[in-house]
Coordinates of C-alpha atoms in Angstrom, one line a residue:
M1 CA -0.4 0.2 0.1
T2 CA 1.9 3.4 -1.1
W3 CA 1.8 6.3 1.5
L4 CA -1.1 8.6 0.1
N5 CA -3.1 5.4 0.2
K6 CA -2.1 4.9 3.9
Q7 CA -3.3 8.9 4.9
V8 CA -6.8 8.2 2.9
Q9 CA -7.3 4.8 4.9
K10 CA -6.8 7.1 8.0
R11 CA -7.6 10.9 7.9
P12 CA -9.6 10.9 4.0
D13 CA -11.2 14.3 5.4
H14 CA -8.3 15.8 6.5
P15 CA -6.6 18.8 4.5
A16 CA -3.7 17.5 3.3
F17 CA -3.7 19.8 -0.5
Y18 CA -3.4 23.7 0.1
F19 CA -2.3 25.8 -3.9
Q20 CA -3.5 29.2 -4.3
D21 CA -7.0 29.4 -3.1
E22 CA -7.7 25.9 -4.2
S23 CA -7.6 23.1 -1.7
W24 CA -7.6 19.3 -1.3
T25 CA -8.8 16.6 1.6
F26 CA -6.2 13.3 1.3
L27 CA -9.4 11.4 0.0
E28 CA -9.8 14.5 -2.5
V29 CA -5.8 14.3 -3.5
Q30 CA -6.2 10.8 -3.9
Q31 CA -9.3 10.7 -6.6
E32 CA -7.4 13.9 -7.7
V33 CA -4.1 11.4 -8.7
S34 CA -6.1 9.1 -10.3
H35 CA -6.6 10.8 -13.2
W36 CA -3.3 11.7 -13.1
V37 CA -2.4 8.3 -12.8
A38 CA -4.5 7.4 -16.2
T39 CA -2.9 10.3 -18.0
Y40 CA 0.4 8.8 -18.0
Q41 CA -1.0 6.0 -18.4
Q42 CA -1.3 6.9 -21.6
V43 CA 1.9 7.7 -22.5
L44 CA 4.9 6.3 -20.5
A45 CA 5.0 2.0 -21.7
P46 CA 5.3 0.3 -18.2
E47 CA 9.1 -0.6 -18.8
E48 CA 9.9 2.7 -19.1
K49 CA 11.4 2.6 -15.1
R50 CA 12.8 6.7 -14.8
V51 CA 10.8 9.4 -16.5
A52 CA 12.6 13.6 -16.1
L53 CA 10.0 16.4 -14.7
F54 CA 10.4 20.1 -15.8
S55 CA 8.2 22.5 -13.7
K56 CA 8.4 25.7 -11.5
N57 CA 6.1 25.0 -8.3
S58 CA 2.5 23.6 -9.4
K59 CA -0.2 21.9 -8.2
E60 CA -0.1 20.2 -11.6
L61 CA 4.1 19.0 -10.4
Y62 CA 2.5 17.9 -7.4
F63 CA 0.0 15.8 -8.7
S64 CA 2.5 14.5 -11.7
I65 CA 5.2 13.2 -8.3
L66 CA 1.9 11.5 -6.6
A67 CA 1.1 9.8 -10.1
L68 CA 4.7 8.7 -11.0
W69 CA 6.0 7.4 -7.7
E70 CA 1.8 5.1 -7.6
L71 CA 3.0 4.2 -11.5
G72 CA 6.1 3.4 -10.1
K73 CA 8.6 5.2 -11.5
E74 CA 11.6 6.3 -10.3
L75 CA 12.1 10.5 -10.9
L76 CA 14.2 12.8 -12.7
F77 CA 14.1 16.2 -10.8
L78 CA 15.0 18.9 -13.3
N79 CA 15.9 22.3 -12.2
T80 CA 13.9 25.3 -14.5
H81 CA 17.1 27.7 -14.1
L82 CA 18.7 25.4 -16.0
T83 CA 20.2 26.0 -20.2
L84 CA 19.9 24.0 -22.9
A85 CA 23.2 22.6 -22.6
E86 CA 22.7 22.0 -19.0
L87 CA 19.4 19.8 -19.5
T88 CA 20.6 18.3 -22.4
F89 CA 23.7 16.7 -20.1
Q90 CA 21.9 15.5 -17.3
L91 CA 19.2 14.2 -19.7
K92 CA 21.7 11.9 -21.3
D93 CA 23.6 10.7 -18.6
A94 CA 20.2 9.9 -16.7
Q95 CA 19.4 8.1 -19.8
V96 CA 15.7 9.4 -20.0
K97 CA 13.5 8.4 -22.8
T98 CA 10.3 10.9 -21.6
I99 CA 10.1 14.4 -20.2
I100 CA 7.2 16.1 -18.3
G101 CA 7.2 19.5 -18.8
A102 CA 4.9 22.5 -17.7
P103 CA 3.6 24.0 -21.1
E104 CA 5.6 27.5 -20.6
T105 CA 8.6 25.0 -20.8
Q106 CA 7.6 23.3 -24.2
A107 CA 9.0 25.7 -26.8
L108 CA 13.1 25.0 -24.7
L109 CA 12.1 21.1 -24.4
E110 CA 11.3 20.9 -28.2
E111 CA 14.9 21.4 -28.8
I112 CA 15.6 18.7 -27.4
S113 CA 15.0 16.2 -30.0
F114 CA 16.7 12.1 -28.4
V115 CA 13.5 12.9 -25.4
D116 CA 9.7 12.4 -26.1
V117 CA 8.7 15.6 -24.6
Q118 CA 4.8 15.6 -22.6
P119 CA 3.3 17.9 -21.6
M120 CA 1.6 18.1 -18.5
V121 CA -1.7 18.5 -18.8
K122 CA -4.4 16.5 -17.3
K123 CA -6.7 14.5 -19.9
Q124 CA -10.2 13.7 -18.3
H125 CA -10.1 9.4 -18.3
S126 CA -13.3 6.8 -17.5
L127 CA -11.4 5.2 -14.6
S128 CA -12.2 2.2 -13.7
R129 CA -11.2 1.3 -10.1
Q130 CA -8.0 -0.5 -10.0
E131 CA -5.3 -0.3 -6.9
F132 CA -2.1 1.1 -8.1
Q133 CA 0.7 0.0 -6.1
Q134 CA 3.9 2.3 -5.7
P135 CA 7.2 -1.0 -5.2
S136 CA 6.3 -1.6 -1.6
D137 CA 10.3 -2.3 -1.8
L138 CA 11.7 1.1 0.8
E139 CA 15.3 -0.1 -1.9
S140 CA 13.7 1.7 -4.8
V141 CA 14.8 4.7 -6.5
A142 CA 12.0 7.5 -5.6
S143 CA 14.0 10.1 -7.2
I144 CA 17.0 11.4 -9.1
M145 CA 18.7 15.0 -8.0
Y146 CA 21.6 16.9 -10.1
T147 CA 24.5 18.0 -8.1
S148 CA 27.7 19.4 -9.3
G149 CA 30.0 18.2 -6.6
T150 CA 33.8 19.7 -7.0
T151 CA 34.9 18.0 -9.8
G152 CA 33.1 20.2 -11.3
Q153 CA 31.1 17.0 -12.7
P154 CA 27.3 16.9 -12.2
K155 CA 26.5 14.0 -10.1
G156 CA 23.4 12.1 -9.9
V157 CA 22.3 11.2 -6.8
L158 CA 20.1 8.4 -6.0
Q159 CA 17.2 9.2 -3.6
R160 CA 15.7 5.7 -2.6
F161 CA 12.7 5.6 -0.5
K162 CA 13.8 4.6 2.4
N163 CA 16.1 7.6 3.1
H164 CA 13.1 9.6 2.9
L165 CA 11.3 7.9 5.1
A166 CA 13.7 7.7 7.3
S167 CA 14.7 11.7 7.0
A168 CA 11.0 12.5 7.3
R169 CA 10.4 10.2 10.2
G170 CA 13.7 12.8 11.4
T171 CA 12.4 15.5 11.4
Q172 CA 8.9 14.7 13.1
E173 CA 10.9 13.1 16.1
N174 CA 13.6 16.6 16.0
M175 CA 10.0 19.3 15.1
G176 CA 7.4 17.6 17.1
I177 CA 5.3 17.3 13.7
T178 CA 1.6 16.0 13.7
A179 CA -1.3 15.4 11.5
E180 CA -2.7 19.1 13.1
D181 CA 0.5 20.6 11.1
C182 CA 0.7 22.5 8.1
W183 CA 4.0 22.8 6.1
L184 CA 4.7 26.3 3.9
C185 CA 6.7 24.7 0.7
A186 CA 7.1 28.4 -0.8
V187 CA 11.1 26.2 -1.9
P188 CA 11.2 24.3 -5.3
L189 CA 10.4 20.9 -5.0
F190 CA 13.3 20.0 -7.7
H191 CA 15.3 20.8 -4.7
I192 CA 15.3 18.3 -1.4
S193 CA 14.5 21.2 0.5
G194 CA 11.0 21.1 -1.3
L195 CA 10.5 17.2 -2.4
S196 CA 11.6 16.2 1.4
I197 CA 8.2 18.6 2.6
V198 CA 5.3 16.0 0.2
V199 CA 7.4 12.7 1.7
R200 CA 7.1 14.4 5.7
Q201 CA 3.0 15.3 4.1
L202 CA 2.5 11.0 2.8
V203 CA 4.2 10.0 5.7
L204 CA 3.1 12.0 8.7
G205 CA -0.5 13.3 7.6
C206 CA 0.2 17.2 8.1
S207 CA -1.1 19.2 5.1
I208 CA 1.6 21.5 3.0
R209 CA 0.5 24.8 1.2
L210 CA 2.7 25.0 -1.4
Y211 CA 3.5 28.3 -3.1
D212 CA 4.4 28.6 -7.3
K213 CA 6.9 30.9 -6.4
F214 CA 8.7 32.7 -3.0
D215 CA 6.1 36.0 -1.7
E216 CA 7.4 37.6 1.1
Q217 CA 3.8 39.8 1.8
Q218 CA 1.5 36.1 1.0
V219 CA 3.9 34.5 3.8
T220 CA 3.8 36.9 5.9
Q221 CA -0.5 37.3 5.5
D222 CA -0.4 33.0 6.5
L223 CA 1.8 32.9 9.0
Q224 CA -0.5 35.6 10.2
E225 CA -3.5 34.6 9.6
G226 CA -2.8 31.0 10.7
R227 CA -2.8 29.4 7.7
G228 CA 1.2 27.3 8.8
T229 CA 2.8 26.1 11.5
V230 CA 6.3 25.6 10.1
I231 CA 7.3 27.0 7.0
S232 CA 10.8 26.2 5.1
V233 CA 13.7 29.0 3.8
V234 CA 17.6 29.8 2.9
A235 CA 18.8 32.8 4.0
T236 CA 17.6 35.3 1.7
M237 CA 14.1 34.1 2.5
L238 CA 14.4 34.2 5.8
Q239 CA 16.1 38.6 5.5
Q240 CA 13.2 38.9 3.3
L241 CA 10.1 37.9 6.0
L242 CA 12.3 40.2 8.5
S243 CA 11.9 43.1 6.6
V244 CA 8.3 42.7 6.6
Y245 CA 7.8 41.5 9.9
P246 CA 4.4 42.7 11.4
E247 CA 4.2 44.3 14.8
A248 CA 1.3 42.1 15.3
G249 CA 4.5 39.5 15.0
Y250 CA 2.5 35.7 13.3
S251 CA -0.6 33.3 14.5
A252 CA 0.0 31.8 17.8
S253 CA -0.5 28.1 15.4
F254 CA 3.4 28.7 14.2
K255 CA 5.9 26.9 15.5
G256 CA 8.9 28.1 13.6
M257 CA 11.6 27.9 10.3
L258 CA 13.3 25.6 9.3
L259 CA 16.3 27.7 7.9
G260 CA 19.6 25.9 5.7
G261 CA 21.1 26.2 2.9
G262 CA 23.6 28.2 3.2
P263 CA 25.3 30.5 5.8
I264 CA 23.4 33.6 7.8
A265 CA 24.7 36.5 9.5
P266 CA 24.8 35.9 13.0
D267 CA 22.8 39.5 13.7
K268 CA 19.6 38.8 11.8
L269 CA 19.8 35.3 14.0
A270 CA 19.9 38.2 16.5
Q271 CA 16.4 39.9 15.0
C272 CA 14.6 36.8 14.9
E273 CA 15.4 36.0 18.5
E274 CA 14.4 39.3 19.2
K275 CA 10.4 39.1 17.3
G276 CA 10.4 35.9 19.3
I277 CA 10.4 34.1 15.6
P278 CA 11.9 30.6 17.0
V279 CA 14.1 29.2 13.4
I280 CA 15.5 26.0 13.8
Q281 CA 19.1 26.0 11.5
S282 CA 20.6 22.7 9.9
Y283 CA 22.4 21.2 7.6
G284 CA 21.9 18.7 5.6
M285 CA 22.1 17.8 1.7
T286 CA 21.4 16.2 -1.2
E287 CA 22.7 13.3 -1.0
T288 CA 20.9 13.1 2.7
C289 CA 17.4 13.3 1.9
S290 CA 17.3 16.8 3.2
Q291 CA 18.7 18.1 6.8
V292 CA 20.5 15.4 9.2
V293 CA 21.2 17.8 11.8
A294 CA 19.1 20.1 13.1
L295 CA 18.5 22.6 16.1
K296 CA 15.2 22.0 18.4
F297 CA 13.1 24.7 19.3
E298 CA 14.8 24.9 22.3
D299 CA 18.1 25.3 22.1
A300 CA 18.3 27.4 18.9
A301 CA 18.6 30.4 21.7
L302 CA 21.6 29.0 23.7
K303 CA 23.5 27.3 20.5
I304 CA 23.4 30.7 18.4
G305 CA 25.3 29.5 15.4
S306 CA 25.6 25.7 15.5
A307 CA 23.3 23.2 11.9
G308 CA 22.6 21.2 15.6
Q309 CA 22.5 17.3 16.7
P310 CA 22.3 14.6 14.7
L311 CA 19.0 13.5 13.7
K312 CA 17.2 10.5 14.6
D313 CA 19.8 7.1 13.9
M314 CA 22.4 9.6 12.3
Q315 CA 25.4 9.2 12.5
I316 CA 28.5 12.4 12.5
K317 CA 32.1 12.0 13.2
I318 CA 34.8 14.7 12.1
V319 CA 38.3 13.4 10.6
D320 CA 41.1 14.5 10.0
E321 CA 42.9 14.3 6.3
L322 CA 44.5 10.7 7.4
G323 CA 40.6 9.4 8.0
Q324 CA 41.0 9.8 11.7
E325 CA 38.9 11.0 14.9
Q326 CA 39.3 14.4 16.3
P327 CA 38.7 15.4 19.8
E328 CA 35.5 17.9 21.0
K329 CA 36.0 21.8 19.0
Q330 CA 39.4 20.0 16.2
V331 CA 38.3 21.3 12.9
G332 CA 38.2 18.3 10.6
E333 CA 35.8 16.8 7.5
I334 CA 32.3 15.8 8.6
L335 CA 31.5 12.5 7.8
L336 CA 27.6 11.6 8.1
K337 CA 26.5 7.6 8.5
G338 CA 22.5 6.9 8.8
P339 CA 19.6 5.2 7.0
N340 CA 18.9 9.1 5.8
V341 CA 22.6 8.8 2.8
V342 CA 22.0 7.7 -0.2
S343 CA 24.0 4.8 -1.0
G344 CA 25.8 6.3 -3.9
Y345 CA 25.5 8.5 -7.4
L346 CA 24.0 7.1 -10.8
N347 CA 25.9 5.2 -13.0
Q348 CA 28.5 4.6 -9.9
R349 CA 30.2 8.1 -10.2
Q350 CA 32.9 8.4 -6.9
P351 CA 32.2 5.8 -4.9
E352 CA 35.1 7.7 -3.0
K353 CA 32.8 9.9 -1.5
W354 CA 32.2 6.6 0.8
T355 CA 34.4 4.9 3.6
A356 CA 34.9 1.0 3.1
D357 CA 32.1 0.7 6.8
G358 CA 29.9 2.4 5.1
W359 CA 29.7 6.0 6.4
F360 CA 30.1 9.3 3.7
K361 CA 32.2 12.3 2.8
T362 CA 30.5 14.9 2.9
G363 CA 33.8 17.1 1.3
D364 CA 32.7 19.9 4.2
M365 CA 34.7 20.8 7.4
G366 CA 33.4 21.5 11.2
Y367 CA 34.0 20.8 14.4
L368 CA 31.5 19.4 17.3
D369 CA 31.9 20.5 20.7
A370 CA 31.6 19.2 24.4
Q371 CA 27.5 18.3 23.7
G372 CA 27.5 16.7 20.5
Y373 CA 27.1 20.2 18.7
L374 CA 27.4 20.3 14.9
Y375 CA 29.5 24.0 14.0
L376 CA 30.1 24.1 10.4
V377 CA 33.5 26.1 9.2
S378 CA 33.0 25.8 5.6
R379 CA 31.1 24.0 3.3
L380 CA 33.2 22.5 0.0
S381 CA 35.2 24.6 1.1
E382 CA 35.8 26.5 -1.8
L383 CA 31.0 25.9 -2.4
I384 CA 29.4 29.4 -3.1
I385 CA 25.2 28.9 -2.2
S386 CA 23.9 32.0 -3.3
G387 CA 20.1 32.2 -2.5
G388 CA 20.0 28.4 -0.9
E389 CA 21.6 27.5 -4.8
N390 CA 24.6 25.6 -4.8
I391 CA 27.5 26.8 -6.8
Y392 CA 30.3 25.3 -7.6
P393 CA 33.4 27.1 -8.6
T394 CA 34.8 24.3 -11.4
E395 CA 31.6 24.4 -12.9
V396 CA 31.8 27.8 -14.3
E397 CA 35.4 27.3 -14.3
Q398 CA 35.6 25.4 -17.3
V399 CA 33.0 27.5 -19.0
L400 CA 35.2 30.4 -18.7
Q401 CA 38.9 28.3 -19.3
A402 CA 36.8 26.9 -23.2
I403 CA 36.3 30.3 -24.0
T404 CA 39.0 30.8 -27.1
G405 CA 40.3 34.2 -25.8
I406 CA 40.5 33.3 -22.1
K407 CA 43.7 31.3 -20.4
A408 CA 42.8 31.3 -17.4
A409 CA 39.6 31.3 -14.7
A410 CA 39.5 31.7 -11.0
V411 CA 35.8 31.4 -9.5
V412 CA 34.9 33.0 -5.7
G413 CA 32.1 33.7 -3.8
E414 CA 31.7 37.1 -3.0
P415 CA 29.3 38.6 0.4
D416 CA 26.1 39.5 -0.9
A417 CA 23.0 41.7 0.7
Q418 CA 20.0 39.5 -0.6
W419 CA 21.4 36.7 -2.4
G420 CA 23.8 36.3 0.5
A421 CA 27.2 35.6 -2.0
V422 CA 27.5 35.5 -5.7
P423 CA 30.0 34.2 -7.5
V424 CA 32.4 36.6 -8.9
A425 CA 35.5 35.8 -12.2
Y426 CA 38.7 36.4 -11.9
V427 CA 40.2 35.8 -15.6
I428 CA 43.5 35.5 -17.1
S429 CA 43.8 36.4 -21.0
D430 CA 46.4 35.6 -23.7
Q431 CA 44.1 37.5 -26.7
E432 CA 42.2 40.4 -27.0
I433 CA 38.7 39.6 -25.6
T434 CA 35.6 41.9 -24.6
L435 CA 33.6 41.9 -21.5
A436 CA 30.9 41.4 -23.4
Q437 CA 32.0 37.6 -25.0
I438 CA 32.5 36.4 -22.2
Q439 CA 29.4 37.2 -20.4
D440 CA 27.4 35.6 -24.4
Q441 CA 28.9 33.0 -23.4
C442 CA 28.0 32.2 -19.9
S443 CA 24.7 33.6 -20.5
R444 CA 24.7 30.1 -23.2
K445 CA 26.3 27.6 -21.2
L446 CA 25.1 28.1 -17.4
A447 CA 22.0 29.0 -15.5
K448 CA 21.9 32.5 -14.5
Y449 CA 22.3 32.6 -10.7
K450 CA 26.1 30.3 -11.6
R451 CA 27.2 33.6 -13.7
P452 CA 29.9 35.6 -12.3
K453 CA 27.9 38.3 -11.2
R454 CA 31.4 41.1 -11.7
I455 CA 34.4 39.6 -14.8
Y456 CA 38.1 40.8 -12.9
F457 CA 40.7 40.9 -15.9
C458 CA 44.0 39.6 -14.2
H459 CA 48.0 39.7 -15.5
S460 CA 48.6 36.8 -12.8
F461 CA 47.2 34.6 -9.8
P462 CA 48.5 34.0 -6.5
Q463 CA 49.9 30.5 -5.9
T464 CA 50.3 28.6 -3.1
A465 CA 53.7 27.4 -2.4
S466 CA 53.1 24.0 -4.7
G467 CA 51.8 26.0 -7.2
K468 CA 47.7 26.2 -7.4
I469 CA 46.0 29.3 -7.3
A470 CA 45.8 30.9 -3.6
K471 CA 41.8 31.5 -4.0
H472 CA 41.2 33.3 -0.5
R473 CA 43.9 36.3 -1.8
F474 CA 41.3 37.5 -3.9
M475 CA 39.2 37.6 -1.2
T476 CA 41.6 40.2 0.3
E477 CA 43.0 44.2 -0.5
E478 CA 45.6 41.7 -1.5
R479 CA 44.0 41.2 -4.5
E480 CA 44.8 44.2 -6.3
A481 CA 48.1 44.1 -6.7
F482 CA 47.4 41.1 -9.4
L483 CA 44.0 43.5 -11.6
I484 CA 44.5 44.6 -14.6
R485 CA 43.7 48.5 -14.2

């Protein structure tokens, strides 16, 4: 029996899903999903196990996810900000035959000749009474999301139903989520931060209110009027919500915000404390099916700056470069182990990310205090997190270095008031090239959020003793010595 069917048996008339001015109970969700199942049965062969989805948040995307899971499909989630080149790579790498796209994406998708493009549109069918079975095997792959990694080569993360289930249960225990909660989802469903909210709804029986895009005024109104008890945010969203925070505050039913997706300025957390807004900082990634470390509400004020403690059944340790476990307050690489953590990447990429005894090497640096609370020092050392989106400098550098006229490129993150951080590029040219030419190539090859917001021409790069680019020197006044004026 599927997770959805279990909720229908337990609470058929319980509110399940809200989108704009519409609402559905669990029974009504099931009835709607059955129409979408019939639609997709007409266009997808039973043996076609993997399907791609390309859409911003919508009720159609939500119902499509549930319907395709009922049909036992593995779902490849595609970021709607991707360029044609990026989409092509992911679709080929995942060997997908069919992509289901929102109507507004059809023109772009028609340029991809090697896949069958289907519209995300429900067709009317006469339904016979039948029971659709999502794979009862929790080992089955539920979703695939690409993450670039430090190599710059995107890798498909194989998220299994068991990983999602463990994540939902860990969140339930940490945050005290019940069927009476309503989780506001203004983050994309194609990100793990969004999809994990749908899984929590199916596993825990809470309701979700989905937004097609984040609007701080609308979210604030909903929180004031008691239309949500919990919301997932990244630092940028939290800052925007603070800027319009009402004098009267939010409804008494509001429990708090789950903050993920990168660093936040300590003064913003202090503002939240002043206003009485509970914020749970968390740590997680695509490979862990959302948060695996989080602060409890009651610890948030006592451990400002900490990502918290491991969730249910999760283990964490800090190791040095030789793999030796570090004592408390000693910085090292963060390793994770537990049922939330995926067991590998698509096409067996980077197996070295897992140790022989099953620990996942995050590449992130941090330390544990005496009580076992995790503090992050840096994420993947150079990773840029801009408005909740991960930007890997290597990927951007490879695009820049492929441009005729650019001899070398280095990309770093610079602090930004709106986005938290933005990518900035430093280039050395070996023939005449204009800024406009570089920007044109970037716009063809990179999603908008990955494109360098500023590009500086240099005569040379700072180097370490071993000859590597000393990127940290670009973040100080020392950089002036390398710029062409």
